[in-house]
């Protein structure tokens, strides 16, 4: 299974390809949908990462007190 960082890198790579296709081929509903989905997935991963970073000190403190 891929780590979140690898998954994010893959999503960003595909997002860049979609943007390049939009530039070369012009905007289309299908490309716009794919770009919207990629942006949504990227935002989910970034948010999850930020939550994990915010919770990390409490998780470590919980382990230290156990």
Tab-separated table of C-alpha atoms in Angstrom:
chain	number	residue	atom	x	y	z
A	1	UNK	CA	0.000	0.000	0.000
A	2	UNK	CA	1.231	3.458	-0.855
A	3	UNK	CA	2.011	5.968	1.803
A	4	UNK	CA	0.091	9.222	1.828
A	5	UNK	CA	3.144	11.049	0.476
A	6	UNK	CA	3.466	8.660	-2.462
A	7	UNK	CA	-0.258	8.883	-3.118
A	8	UNK	CA	-0.098	12.690	-3.036
A	9	UNK	CA	2.863	12.723	-5.424
A	10	UNK	CA	0.964	10.466	-7.835
A	11	UNK	CA	-2.154	12.655	-7.650
A	12	UNK	CA	-0.133	15.818	-8.256
A	13	UNK	CA	1.580	14.177	-11.231
A	14	UNK	CA	-1.767	13.211	-12.771
A	15	UNK	CA	-3.214	16.646	-11.999
A	16	UNK	CA	-0.318	18.260	-13.874
A	17	UNK	CA	-0.979	15.978	-16.859
A	18	UNK	CA	-4.669	16.906	-16.854
A	19	UNK	CA	-3.796	20.617	-16.761
A	20	UNK	CA	-1.410	20.122	-19.691
A	21	UNK	CA	-4.146	18.328	-21.646
A	22	UNK	CA	-6.541	21.217	-20.943
A	23	UNK	CA	-3.944	23.654	-22.269
A	24	UNK	CA	-3.252	21.638	-25.418
A	25	UNK	CA	-6.755	20.374	-26.189
A	26	UNK	CA	-8.864	23.106	-24.663
A	27	UNK	CA	-11.304	22.841	-21.826
A	28	UNK	CA	-13.834	20.044	-21.849
A	29	UNK	CA	-16.392	18.775	-19.363
A	30	UNK	CA	-14.547	15.452	-18.964
A	31	UNK	CA	-11.193	17.106	-18.257
A	32	UNK	CA	-12.844	19.587	-15.910
A	33	UNK	CA	-14.443	16.686	-13.997
A	34	UNK	CA	-11.131	14.835	-13.734
A	35	UNK	CA	-9.391	17.997	-12.545
A	36	UNK	CA	-12.118	18.630	-9.956
A	37	UNK	CA	-11.819	15.056	-8.652
A	38	UNK	CA	-8.019	15.288	-8.479
A	39	UNK	CA	-8.232	18.609	-6.597
A	40	UNK	CA	-10.734	17.091	-4.163
A	41	UNK	CA	-8.552	14.031	-3.485
A	42	UNK	CA	-5.458	16.215	-3.051
A	43	UNK	CA	-7.312	18.435	-0.567
A	44	UNK	CA	-8.453	15.348	1.391
A	45	UNK	CA	-4.889	14.054	1.692
A	46	UNK	CA	-3.527	17.457	2.709
A	47	UNK	CA	-6.259	17.882	5.326
A	48	UNK	CA	-5.636	14.389	6.728
A	49	UNK	CA	-1.913	15.146	6.922
A	50	UNK	CA	-2.556	18.440	8.751
A	51	UNK	CA	-4.842	16.714	11.245
A	52	UNK	CA	-2.263	13.998	11.858
A	53	UNK	CA	0.426	16.619	12.474
A	54	UNK	CA	-1.861	18.523	14.860
A	55	UNK	CA	-2.707	15.338	16.804
A	56	UNK	CA	0.845	14.005	16.879
A	57	UNK	CA	1.937	15.709	20.157
A	58	UNK	CA	-1.160	14.398	21.956
A	59	UNK	CA	-0.684	10.914	20.555
A	60	UNK	CA	2.925	10.868	21.721
A	61	UNK	CA	1.915	12.200	25.139
A	62	UNK	CA	-0.740	9.483	25.427
A	63	UNK	CA	1.820	6.812	24.648
A	64	UNK	CA	4.262	8.283	27.196
A	65	UNK	CA	1.633	8.185	29.970
A	66	UNK	CA	0.447	4.671	29.217
